[in-house]
PDB file of C-alpha atoms in Angstrom:
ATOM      1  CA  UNK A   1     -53.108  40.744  34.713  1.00 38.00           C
ATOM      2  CA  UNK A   2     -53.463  38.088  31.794  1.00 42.00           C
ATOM      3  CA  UNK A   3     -50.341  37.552  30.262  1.00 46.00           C
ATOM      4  CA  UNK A   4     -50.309  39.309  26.883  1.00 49.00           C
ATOM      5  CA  UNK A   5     -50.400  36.730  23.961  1.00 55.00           C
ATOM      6  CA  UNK A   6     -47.571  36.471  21.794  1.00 71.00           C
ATOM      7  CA  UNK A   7     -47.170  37.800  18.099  1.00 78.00           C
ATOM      8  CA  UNK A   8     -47.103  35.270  15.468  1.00 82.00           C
ATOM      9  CA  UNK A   9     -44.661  35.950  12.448  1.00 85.00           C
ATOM     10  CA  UNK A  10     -45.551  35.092   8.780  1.00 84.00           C
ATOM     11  CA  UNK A  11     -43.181  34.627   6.509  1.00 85.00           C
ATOM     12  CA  UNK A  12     -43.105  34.722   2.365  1.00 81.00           C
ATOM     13  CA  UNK A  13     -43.010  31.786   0.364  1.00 77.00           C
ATOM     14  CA  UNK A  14     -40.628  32.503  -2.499  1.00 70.00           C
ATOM     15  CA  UNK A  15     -41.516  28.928  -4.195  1.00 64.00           C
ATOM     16  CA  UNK A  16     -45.010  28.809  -4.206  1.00 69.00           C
ATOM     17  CA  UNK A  17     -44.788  28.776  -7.455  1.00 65.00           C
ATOM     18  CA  UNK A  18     -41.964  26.649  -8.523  1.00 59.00           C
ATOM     19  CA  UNK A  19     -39.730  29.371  -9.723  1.00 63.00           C
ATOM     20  CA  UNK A  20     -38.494  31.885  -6.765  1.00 66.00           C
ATOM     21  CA  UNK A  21     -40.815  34.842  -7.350  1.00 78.00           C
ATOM     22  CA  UNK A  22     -40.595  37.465  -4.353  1.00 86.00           C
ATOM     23  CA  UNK A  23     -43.977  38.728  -4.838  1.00 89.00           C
ATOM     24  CA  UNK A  24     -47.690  37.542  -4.789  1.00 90.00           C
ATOM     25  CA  UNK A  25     -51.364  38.681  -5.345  1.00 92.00           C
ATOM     26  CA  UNK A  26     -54.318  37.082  -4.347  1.00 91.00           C
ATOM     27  CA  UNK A  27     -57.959  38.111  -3.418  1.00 92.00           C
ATOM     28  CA  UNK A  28     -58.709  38.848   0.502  1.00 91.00           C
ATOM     29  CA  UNK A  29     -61.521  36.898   1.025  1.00 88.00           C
ATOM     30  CA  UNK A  30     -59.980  33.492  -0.598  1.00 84.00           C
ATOM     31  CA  UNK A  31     -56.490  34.128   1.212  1.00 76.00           C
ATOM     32  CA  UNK A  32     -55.950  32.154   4.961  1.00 63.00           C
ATOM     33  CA  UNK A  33     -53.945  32.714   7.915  1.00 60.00           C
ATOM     34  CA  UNK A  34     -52.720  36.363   7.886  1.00 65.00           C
ATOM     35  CA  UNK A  35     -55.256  38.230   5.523  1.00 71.00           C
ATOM     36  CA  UNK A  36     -57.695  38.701   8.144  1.00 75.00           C
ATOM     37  CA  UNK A  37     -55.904  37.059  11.183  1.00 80.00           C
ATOM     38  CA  UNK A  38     -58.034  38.417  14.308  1.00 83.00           C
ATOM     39  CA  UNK A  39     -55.135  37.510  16.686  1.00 83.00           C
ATOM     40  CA  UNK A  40     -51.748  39.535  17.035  1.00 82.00           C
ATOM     41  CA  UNK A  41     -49.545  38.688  14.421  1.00 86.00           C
ATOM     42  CA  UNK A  42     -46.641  40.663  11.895  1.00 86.00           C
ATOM     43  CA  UNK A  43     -45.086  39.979   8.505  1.00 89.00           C
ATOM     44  CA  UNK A  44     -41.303  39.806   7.614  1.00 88.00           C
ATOM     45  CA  UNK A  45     -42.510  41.592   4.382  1.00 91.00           C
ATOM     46  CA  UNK A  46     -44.200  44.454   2.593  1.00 92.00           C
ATOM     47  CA  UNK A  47     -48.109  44.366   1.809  1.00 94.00           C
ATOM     48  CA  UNK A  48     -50.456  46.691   0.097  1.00 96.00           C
ATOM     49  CA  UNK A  49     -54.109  45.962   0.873  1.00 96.00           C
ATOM     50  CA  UNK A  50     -57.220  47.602  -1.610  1.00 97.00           C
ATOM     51  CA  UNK A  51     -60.466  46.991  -0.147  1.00 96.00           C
ATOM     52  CA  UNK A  52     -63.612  46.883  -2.296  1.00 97.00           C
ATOM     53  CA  UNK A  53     -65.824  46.121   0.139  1.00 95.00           C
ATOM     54  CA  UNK A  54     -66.341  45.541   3.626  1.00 94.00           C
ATOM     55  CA  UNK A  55     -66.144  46.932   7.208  1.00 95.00           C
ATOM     56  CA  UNK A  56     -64.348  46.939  10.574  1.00 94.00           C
ATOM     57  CA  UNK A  57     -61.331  47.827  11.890  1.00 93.00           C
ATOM     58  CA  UNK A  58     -57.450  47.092  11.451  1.00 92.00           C
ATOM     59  CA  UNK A  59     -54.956  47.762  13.564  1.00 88.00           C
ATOM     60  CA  UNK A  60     -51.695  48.262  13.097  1.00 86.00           C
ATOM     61  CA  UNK A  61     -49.072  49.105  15.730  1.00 80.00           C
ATOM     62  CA  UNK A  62     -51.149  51.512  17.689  1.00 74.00           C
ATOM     63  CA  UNK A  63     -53.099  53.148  15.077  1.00 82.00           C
ATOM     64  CA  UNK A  64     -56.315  51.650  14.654  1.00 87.00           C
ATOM     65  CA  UNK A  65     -58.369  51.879  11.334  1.00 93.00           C
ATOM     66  CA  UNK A  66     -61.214  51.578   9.685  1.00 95.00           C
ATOM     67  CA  UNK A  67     -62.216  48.945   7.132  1.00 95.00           C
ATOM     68  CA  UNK A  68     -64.448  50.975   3.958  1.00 96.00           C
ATOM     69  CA  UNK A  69     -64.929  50.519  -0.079  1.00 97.00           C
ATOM     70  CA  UNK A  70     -61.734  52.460  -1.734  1.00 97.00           C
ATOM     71  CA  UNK A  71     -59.070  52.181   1.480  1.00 97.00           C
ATOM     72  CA  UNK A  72     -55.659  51.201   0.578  1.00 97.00           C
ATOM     73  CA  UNK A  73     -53.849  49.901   3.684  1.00 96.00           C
ATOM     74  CA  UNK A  74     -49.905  49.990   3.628  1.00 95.00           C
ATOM     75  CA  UNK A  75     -47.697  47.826   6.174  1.00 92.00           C
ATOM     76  CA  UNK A  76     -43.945  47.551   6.266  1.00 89.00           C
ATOM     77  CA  UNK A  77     -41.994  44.408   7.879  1.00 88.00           C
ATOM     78  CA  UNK A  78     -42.191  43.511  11.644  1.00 84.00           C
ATOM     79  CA  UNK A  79     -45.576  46.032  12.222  1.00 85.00           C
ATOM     80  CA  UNK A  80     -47.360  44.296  14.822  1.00 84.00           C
ATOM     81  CA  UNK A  81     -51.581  43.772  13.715  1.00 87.00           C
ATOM     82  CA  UNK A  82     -54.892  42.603  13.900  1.00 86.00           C
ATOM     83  CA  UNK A  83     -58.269  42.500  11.928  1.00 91.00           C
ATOM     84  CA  UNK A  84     -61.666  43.262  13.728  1.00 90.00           C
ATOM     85  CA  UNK A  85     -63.933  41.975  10.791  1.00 90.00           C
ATOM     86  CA  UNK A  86     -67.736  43.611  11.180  1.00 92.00           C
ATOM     87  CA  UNK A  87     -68.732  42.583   7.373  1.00 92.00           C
ATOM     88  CA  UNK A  88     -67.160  40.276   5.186  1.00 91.00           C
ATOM     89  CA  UNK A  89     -63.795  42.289   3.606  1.00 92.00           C
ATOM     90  CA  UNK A  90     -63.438  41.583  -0.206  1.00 94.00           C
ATOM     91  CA  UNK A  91     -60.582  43.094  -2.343  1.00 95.00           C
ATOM     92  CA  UNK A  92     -56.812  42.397  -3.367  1.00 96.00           C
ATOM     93  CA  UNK A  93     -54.132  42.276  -1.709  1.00 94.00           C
ATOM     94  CA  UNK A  94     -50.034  42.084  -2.948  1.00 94.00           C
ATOM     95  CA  UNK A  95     -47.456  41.115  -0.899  1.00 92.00           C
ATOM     96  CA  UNK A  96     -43.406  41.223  -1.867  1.00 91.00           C
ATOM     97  CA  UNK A  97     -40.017  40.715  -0.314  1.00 88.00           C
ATOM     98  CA  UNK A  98     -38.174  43.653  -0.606  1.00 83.00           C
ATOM     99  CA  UNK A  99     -35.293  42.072  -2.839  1.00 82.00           C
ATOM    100  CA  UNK A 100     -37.994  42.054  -5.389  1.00 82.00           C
ATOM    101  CA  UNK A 101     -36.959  45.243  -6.538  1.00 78.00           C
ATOM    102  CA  UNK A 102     -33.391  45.978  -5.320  1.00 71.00           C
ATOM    103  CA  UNK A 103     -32.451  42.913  -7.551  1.00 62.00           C
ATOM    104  CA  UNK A 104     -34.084  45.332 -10.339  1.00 66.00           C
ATOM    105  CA  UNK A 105     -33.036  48.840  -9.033  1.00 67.00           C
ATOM    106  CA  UNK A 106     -30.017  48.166  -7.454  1.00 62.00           C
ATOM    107  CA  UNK A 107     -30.998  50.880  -4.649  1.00 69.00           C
ATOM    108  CA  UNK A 108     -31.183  49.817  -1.344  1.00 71.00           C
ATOM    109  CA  UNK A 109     -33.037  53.332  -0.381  1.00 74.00           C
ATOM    110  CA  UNK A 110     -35.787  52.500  -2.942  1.00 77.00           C
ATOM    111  CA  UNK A 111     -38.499  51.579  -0.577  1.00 82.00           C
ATOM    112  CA  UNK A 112     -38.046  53.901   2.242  1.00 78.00           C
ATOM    113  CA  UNK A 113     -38.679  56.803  -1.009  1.00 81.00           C
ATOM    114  CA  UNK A 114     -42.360  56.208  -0.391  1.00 86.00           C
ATOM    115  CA  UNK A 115     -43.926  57.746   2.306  1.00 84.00           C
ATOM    116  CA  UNK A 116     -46.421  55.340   3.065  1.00 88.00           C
ATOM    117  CA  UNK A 117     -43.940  52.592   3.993  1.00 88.00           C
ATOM    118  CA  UNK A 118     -41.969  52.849   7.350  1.00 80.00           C
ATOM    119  CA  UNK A 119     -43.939  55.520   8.627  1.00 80.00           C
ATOM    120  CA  UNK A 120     -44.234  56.687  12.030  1.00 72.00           C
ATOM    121  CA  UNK A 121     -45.802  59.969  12.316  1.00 73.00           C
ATOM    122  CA  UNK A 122     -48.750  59.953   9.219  1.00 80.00           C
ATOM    123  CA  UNK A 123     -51.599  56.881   9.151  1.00 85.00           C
ATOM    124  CA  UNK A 124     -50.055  54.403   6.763  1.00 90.00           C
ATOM    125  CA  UNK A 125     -53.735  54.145   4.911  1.00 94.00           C
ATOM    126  CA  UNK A 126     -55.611  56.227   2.262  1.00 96.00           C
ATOM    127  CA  UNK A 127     -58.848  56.565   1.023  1.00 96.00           C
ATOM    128  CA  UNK A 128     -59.154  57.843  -2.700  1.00 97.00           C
ATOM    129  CA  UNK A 129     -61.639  58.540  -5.348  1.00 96.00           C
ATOM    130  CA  UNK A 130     -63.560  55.410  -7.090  1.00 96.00           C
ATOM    131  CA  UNK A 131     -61.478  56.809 -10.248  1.00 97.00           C
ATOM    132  CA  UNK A 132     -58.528  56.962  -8.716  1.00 97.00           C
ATOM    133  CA  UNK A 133     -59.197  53.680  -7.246  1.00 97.00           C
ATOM    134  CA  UNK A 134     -59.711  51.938 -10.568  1.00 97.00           C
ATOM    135  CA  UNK A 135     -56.760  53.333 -11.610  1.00 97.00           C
ATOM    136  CA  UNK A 136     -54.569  51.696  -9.455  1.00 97.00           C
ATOM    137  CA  UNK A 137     -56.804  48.030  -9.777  1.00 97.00           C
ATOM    138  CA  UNK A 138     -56.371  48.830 -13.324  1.00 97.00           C
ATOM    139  CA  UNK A 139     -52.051  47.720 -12.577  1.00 97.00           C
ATOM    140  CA  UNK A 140     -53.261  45.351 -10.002  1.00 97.00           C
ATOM    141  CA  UNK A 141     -55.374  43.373 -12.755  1.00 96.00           C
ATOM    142  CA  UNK A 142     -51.997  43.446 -14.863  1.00 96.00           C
ATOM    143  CA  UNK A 143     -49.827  41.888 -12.048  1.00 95.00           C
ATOM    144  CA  UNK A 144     -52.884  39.061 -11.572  1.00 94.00           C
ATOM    145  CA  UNK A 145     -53.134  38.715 -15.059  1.00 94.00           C
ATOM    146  CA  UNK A 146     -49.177  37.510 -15.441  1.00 92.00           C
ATOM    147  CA  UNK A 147     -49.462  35.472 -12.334  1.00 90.00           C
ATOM    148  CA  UNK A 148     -51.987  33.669 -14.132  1.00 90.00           C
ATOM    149  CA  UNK A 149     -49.603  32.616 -17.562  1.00 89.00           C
ATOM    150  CA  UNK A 150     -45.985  33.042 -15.664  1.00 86.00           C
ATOM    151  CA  UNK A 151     -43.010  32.967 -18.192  1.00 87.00           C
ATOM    152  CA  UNK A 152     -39.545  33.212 -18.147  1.00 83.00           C
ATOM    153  CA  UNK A 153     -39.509  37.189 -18.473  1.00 86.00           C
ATOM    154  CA  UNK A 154     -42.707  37.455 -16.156  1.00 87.00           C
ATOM    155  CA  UNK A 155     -40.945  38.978 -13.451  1.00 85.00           C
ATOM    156  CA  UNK A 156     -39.506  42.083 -15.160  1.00 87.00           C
ATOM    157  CA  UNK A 157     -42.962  42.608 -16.562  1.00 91.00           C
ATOM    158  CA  UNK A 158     -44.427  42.690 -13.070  1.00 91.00           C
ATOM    159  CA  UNK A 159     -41.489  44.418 -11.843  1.00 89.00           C
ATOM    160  CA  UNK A 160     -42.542  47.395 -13.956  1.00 91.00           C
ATOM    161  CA  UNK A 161     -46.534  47.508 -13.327  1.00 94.00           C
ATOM    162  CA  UNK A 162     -45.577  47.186  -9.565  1.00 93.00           C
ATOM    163  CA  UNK A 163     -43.348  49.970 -10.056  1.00 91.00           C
ATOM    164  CA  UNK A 164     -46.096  52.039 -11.650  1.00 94.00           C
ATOM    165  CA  UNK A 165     -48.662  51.354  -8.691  1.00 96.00           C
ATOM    166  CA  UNK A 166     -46.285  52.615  -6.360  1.00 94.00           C
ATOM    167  CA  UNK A 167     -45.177  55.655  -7.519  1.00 92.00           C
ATOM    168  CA  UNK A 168     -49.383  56.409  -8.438  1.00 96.00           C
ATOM    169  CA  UNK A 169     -50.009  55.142  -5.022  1.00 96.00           C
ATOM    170  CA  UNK A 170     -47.209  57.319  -3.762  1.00 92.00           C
ATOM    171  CA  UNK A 171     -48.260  60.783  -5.057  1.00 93.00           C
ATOM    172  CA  UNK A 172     -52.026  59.938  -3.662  1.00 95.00           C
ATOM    173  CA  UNK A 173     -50.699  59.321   0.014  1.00 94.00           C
ATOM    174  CA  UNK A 174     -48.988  62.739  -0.678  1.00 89.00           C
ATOM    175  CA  UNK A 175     -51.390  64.724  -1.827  1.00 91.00           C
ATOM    176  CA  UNK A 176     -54.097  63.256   1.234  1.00 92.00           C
ATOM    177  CA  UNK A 177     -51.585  63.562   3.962  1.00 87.00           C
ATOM    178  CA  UNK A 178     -49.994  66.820   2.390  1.00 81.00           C
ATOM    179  CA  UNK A 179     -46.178  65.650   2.620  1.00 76.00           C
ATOM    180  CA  UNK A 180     -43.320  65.648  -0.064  1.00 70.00           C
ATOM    181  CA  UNK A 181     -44.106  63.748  -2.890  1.00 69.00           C
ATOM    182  CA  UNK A 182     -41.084  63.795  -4.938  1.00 66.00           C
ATOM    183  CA  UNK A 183     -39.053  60.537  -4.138  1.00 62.00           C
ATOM    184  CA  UNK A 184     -35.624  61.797  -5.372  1.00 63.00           C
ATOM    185  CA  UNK A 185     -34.783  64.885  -3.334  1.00 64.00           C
ATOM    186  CA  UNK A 186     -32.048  64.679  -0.565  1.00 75.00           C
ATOM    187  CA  UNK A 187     -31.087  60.941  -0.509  1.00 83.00           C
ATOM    188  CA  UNK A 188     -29.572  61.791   2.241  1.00 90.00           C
ATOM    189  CA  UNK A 189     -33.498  61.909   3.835  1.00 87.00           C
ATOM    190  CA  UNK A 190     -34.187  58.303   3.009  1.00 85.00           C
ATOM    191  CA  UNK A 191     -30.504  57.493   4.127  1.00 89.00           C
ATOM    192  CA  UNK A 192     -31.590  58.690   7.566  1.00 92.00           C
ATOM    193  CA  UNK A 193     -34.900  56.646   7.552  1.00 87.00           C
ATOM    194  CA  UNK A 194     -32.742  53.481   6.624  1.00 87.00           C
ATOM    195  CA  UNK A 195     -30.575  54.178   9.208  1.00 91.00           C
ATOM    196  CA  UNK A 196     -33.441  54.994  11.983  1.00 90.00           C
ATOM    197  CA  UNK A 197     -34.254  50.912  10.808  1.00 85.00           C
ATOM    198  CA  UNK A 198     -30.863  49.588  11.448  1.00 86.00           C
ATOM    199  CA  UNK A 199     -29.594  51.540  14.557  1.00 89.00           C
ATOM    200  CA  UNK A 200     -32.926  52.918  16.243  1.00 88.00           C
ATOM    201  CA  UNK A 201     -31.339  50.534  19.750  1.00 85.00           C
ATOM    202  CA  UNK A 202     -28.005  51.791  19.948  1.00 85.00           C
ATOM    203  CA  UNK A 203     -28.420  54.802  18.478  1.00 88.00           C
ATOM    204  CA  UNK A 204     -30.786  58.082  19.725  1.00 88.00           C
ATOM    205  CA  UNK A 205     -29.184  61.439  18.881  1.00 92.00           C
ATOM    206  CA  UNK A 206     -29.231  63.327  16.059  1.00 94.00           C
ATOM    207  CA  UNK A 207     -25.898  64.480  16.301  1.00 95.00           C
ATOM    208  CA  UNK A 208     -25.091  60.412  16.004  1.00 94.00           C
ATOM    209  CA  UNK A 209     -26.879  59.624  12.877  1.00 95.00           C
ATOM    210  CA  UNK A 210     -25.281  63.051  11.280  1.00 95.00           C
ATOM    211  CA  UNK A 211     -22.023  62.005  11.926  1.00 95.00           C
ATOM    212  CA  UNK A 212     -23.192  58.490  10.209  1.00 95.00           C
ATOM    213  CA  UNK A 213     -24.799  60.694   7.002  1.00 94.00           C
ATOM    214  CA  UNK A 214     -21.589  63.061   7.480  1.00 95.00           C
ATOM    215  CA  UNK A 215     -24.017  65.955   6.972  1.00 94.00           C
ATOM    216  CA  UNK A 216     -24.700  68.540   9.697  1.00 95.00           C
ATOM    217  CA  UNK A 217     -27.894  68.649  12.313  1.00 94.00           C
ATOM    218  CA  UNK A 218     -28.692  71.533  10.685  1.00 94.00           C
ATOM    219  CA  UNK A 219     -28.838  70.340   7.482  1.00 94.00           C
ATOM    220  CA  UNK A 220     -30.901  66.935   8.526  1.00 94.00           C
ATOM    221  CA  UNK A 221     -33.173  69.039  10.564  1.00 93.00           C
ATOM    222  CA  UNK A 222     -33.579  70.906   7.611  1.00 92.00           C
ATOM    223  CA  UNK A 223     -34.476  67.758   5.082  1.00 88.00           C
ATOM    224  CA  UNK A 224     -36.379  66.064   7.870  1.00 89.00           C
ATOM    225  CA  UNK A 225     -38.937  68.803   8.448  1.00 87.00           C
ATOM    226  CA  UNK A 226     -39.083  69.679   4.254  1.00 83.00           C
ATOM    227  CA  UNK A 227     -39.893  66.335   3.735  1.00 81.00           C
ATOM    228  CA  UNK A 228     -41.610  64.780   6.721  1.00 80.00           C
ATOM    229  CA  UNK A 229     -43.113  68.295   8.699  1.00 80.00           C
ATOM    230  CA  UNK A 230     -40.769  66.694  11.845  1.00 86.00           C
ATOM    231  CA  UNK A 231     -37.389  67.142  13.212  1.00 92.00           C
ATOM    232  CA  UNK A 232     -34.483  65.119  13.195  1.00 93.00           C
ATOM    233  CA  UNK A 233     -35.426  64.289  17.120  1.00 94.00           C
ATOM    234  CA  UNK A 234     -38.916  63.994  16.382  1.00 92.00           C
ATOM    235  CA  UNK A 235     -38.490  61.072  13.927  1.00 91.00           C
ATOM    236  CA  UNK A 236     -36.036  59.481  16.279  1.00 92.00           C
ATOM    237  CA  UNK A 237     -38.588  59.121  19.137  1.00 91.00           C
ATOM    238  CA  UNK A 238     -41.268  58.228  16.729  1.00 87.00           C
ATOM    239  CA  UNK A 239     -39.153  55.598  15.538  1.00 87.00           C
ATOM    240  CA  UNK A 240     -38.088  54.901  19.430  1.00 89.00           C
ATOM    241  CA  UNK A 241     -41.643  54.638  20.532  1.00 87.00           C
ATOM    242  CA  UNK A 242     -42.910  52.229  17.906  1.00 83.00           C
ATOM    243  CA  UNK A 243     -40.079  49.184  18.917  1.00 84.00           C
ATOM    244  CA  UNK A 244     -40.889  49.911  22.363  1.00 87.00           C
ATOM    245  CA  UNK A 245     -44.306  49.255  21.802  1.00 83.00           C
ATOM    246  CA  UNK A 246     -43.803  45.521  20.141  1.00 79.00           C
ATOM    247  CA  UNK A 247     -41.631  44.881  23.136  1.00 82.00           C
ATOM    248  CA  UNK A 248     -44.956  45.905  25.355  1.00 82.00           C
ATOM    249  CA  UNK A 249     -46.612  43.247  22.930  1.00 76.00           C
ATOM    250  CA  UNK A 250     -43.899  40.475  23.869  1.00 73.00           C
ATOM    251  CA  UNK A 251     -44.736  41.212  27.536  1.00 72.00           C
ATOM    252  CA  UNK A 252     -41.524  42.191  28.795  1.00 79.00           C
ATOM    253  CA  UNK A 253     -41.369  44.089  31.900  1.00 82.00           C
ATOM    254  CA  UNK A 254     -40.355  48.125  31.904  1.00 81.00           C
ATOM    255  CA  UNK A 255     -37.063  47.258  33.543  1.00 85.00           C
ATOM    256  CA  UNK A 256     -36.624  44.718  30.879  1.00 87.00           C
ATOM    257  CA  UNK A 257     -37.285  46.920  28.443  1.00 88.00           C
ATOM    258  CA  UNK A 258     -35.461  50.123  29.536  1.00 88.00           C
ATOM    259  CA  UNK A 259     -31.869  48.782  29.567  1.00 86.00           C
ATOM    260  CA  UNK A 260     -32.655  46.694  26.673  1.00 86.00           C
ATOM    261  CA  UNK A 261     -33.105  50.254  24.687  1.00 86.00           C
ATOM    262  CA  UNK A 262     -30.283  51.902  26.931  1.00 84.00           C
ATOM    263  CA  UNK A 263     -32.176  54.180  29.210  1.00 87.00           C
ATOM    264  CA  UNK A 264     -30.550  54.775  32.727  1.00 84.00           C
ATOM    265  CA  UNK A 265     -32.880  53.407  34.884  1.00 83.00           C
ATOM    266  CA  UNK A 266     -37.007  52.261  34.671  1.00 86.00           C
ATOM    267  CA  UNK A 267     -38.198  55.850  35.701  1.00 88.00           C
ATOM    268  CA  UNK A 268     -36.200  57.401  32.962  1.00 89.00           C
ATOM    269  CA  UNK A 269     -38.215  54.807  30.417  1.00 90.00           C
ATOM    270  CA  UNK A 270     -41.659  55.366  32.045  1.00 89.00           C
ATOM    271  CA  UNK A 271     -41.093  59.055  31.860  1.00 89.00           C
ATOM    272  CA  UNK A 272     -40.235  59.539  28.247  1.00 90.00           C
ATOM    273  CA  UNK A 273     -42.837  57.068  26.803  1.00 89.00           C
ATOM    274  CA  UNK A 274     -45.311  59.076  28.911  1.00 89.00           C
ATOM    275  CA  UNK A 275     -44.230  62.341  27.461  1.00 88.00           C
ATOM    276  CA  UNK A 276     -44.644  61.126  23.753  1.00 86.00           C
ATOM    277  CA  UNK A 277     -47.391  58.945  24.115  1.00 85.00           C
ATOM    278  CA  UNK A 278     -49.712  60.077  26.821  1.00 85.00           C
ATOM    279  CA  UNK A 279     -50.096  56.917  28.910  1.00 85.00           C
ATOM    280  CA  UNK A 280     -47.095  54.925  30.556  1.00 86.00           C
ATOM    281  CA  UNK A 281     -45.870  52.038  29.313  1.00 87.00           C
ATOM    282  CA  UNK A 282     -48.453  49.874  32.168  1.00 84.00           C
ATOM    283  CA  UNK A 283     -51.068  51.842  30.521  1.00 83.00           C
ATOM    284  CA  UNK A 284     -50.623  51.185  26.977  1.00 82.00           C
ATOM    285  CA  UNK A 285     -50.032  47.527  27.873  1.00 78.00           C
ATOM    286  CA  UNK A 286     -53.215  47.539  29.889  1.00 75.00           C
ATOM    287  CA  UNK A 287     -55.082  48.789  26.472  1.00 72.00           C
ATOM    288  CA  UNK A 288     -53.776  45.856  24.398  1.00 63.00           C
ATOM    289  CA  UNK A 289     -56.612  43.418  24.326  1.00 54.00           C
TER     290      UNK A 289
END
């Protein structure tokens, strides 16, 4: 088998534009490198994509997804991806380094509040009405507009349309996907998806990450499925599989792969991605093209 080619990183650059802004807009179809990157590739930082026109496909992690007018594609850090471009994609997109905000909100939970970021069990895209969709251009021509005549207080001013577009954006994604909207019940929810970040490797039981909220399993059982429709466990292995599968990208071998996430022994691995996924790990890595 062809050895599976390795995934590129892209990384933000905070002077672009002489000052150290953490955030940046720009149209798709004048943007290079890895707005439309056909090869495997990831970001260290967040993106929100709104496509006017265009078709194909994008994929990102496993879930692959189709390029139409009035989709808004969401991606988080480290989310492994590629374009498959059909017909010439046109639209915005905004990109920003998480500090961007917790310099302004001082909450380090404030990103893992929307559901469409860090999200392992719903698609992390949305297609809305051509109202709606205006809408949110509507804050996306106000962010352009400042990049365009940057002064000394343009970040807060930015700061606050982004914030706008998100929370919009946010109660959307709910209302399509049908999950919790509100983003400030049970902090001790988006505690627990912060955590599932940090200690997904050494880490796997939900009595572990209780003892880290000091809450109960009932009680984060409880929160889990009144805000995500999952268990405690559930988002766990979610979380699980999707590392596992950018290690398959990286072309490391099962063994490699199993201790690496502390399973016992190879057969232990195979078994358990094959009972969340479907395929075994040889499989799935046979299906990356």
């Amino acid at each position: 088998m062809a050895p599976v080619a390795k995934v590129k990183t892209y990384h933000f650059l905070p002077r672009k534009y002489g000052l150290e802004l953490l955030l940046d807009i720009g149209r798709i179809e004048r943007l290079n490198h890895f707005v439309l990157d056909n090869t495997l590739h990831q970001l260290s930082f967040y993106e929100i994509l709104f496509i006017e026109e265009g078709a194909g496909t994008f994929t990102l992690d496993e879930n692959k997804m189709l390029i139409a007018p009035r989709t808004i594609f969401f991606t988080s850090p480290g989310q492994v991806r590629r374009w498959e471009i059909e017909k010439e994609i046109k639209g915005y997109v905004l990109l920003f380094e998480k500090d961007f905000l917790h310099l302004f909100f001082s909450d380090e939970l404030f990103l893992h509040r929307f559901q469409y970021f860090h999200q392992y069990s719903h698609p992390t895209e949305m297609q809305i009405s051509e109202s709606s969709f205006e809408k949110c251009l509507e804050l996306v021509y106000g962010i352009e507009g400042e990049f365009e005549q940057l002064q000394n207080d343009s970040s807060h001013l930015i700061r606050s349309l982004l914030y706008q577009l998100l929370v919009i954006l946010n109660r959307y994604y709910a209302g399509i996907h049908n999950v919790q909207r509100d983003t400030y019940v049970h902090s001790d929810f988006y505690r627990f998806r912060s955590l599932l970040e940090k200690e997904i490797i050494n880490d796997r039981s939900v009595e572990a990450y209780s003892k880290m909220l000091n809450i109960s399993t009932g009680f984060l059982n409880k929160i889990c499925r009144q805000f995500s429709g999952l268990s405690a466990q559930q988002m766990i292995h979610y979380k699980l599989i999707s590392e596992i599968k950018k290690q398959l990208y990286q072309n490391k071998s099962a063994k490699e792969i199993a201790y690496e996430f502390g399973f016992s022994d190879p057969s232990n691995f195979n078994r358990f991605f094959k009972k969340i996924t479907g395929n075994t790990p040889q499989q799935y890595r046979k299906n990356i093209k």
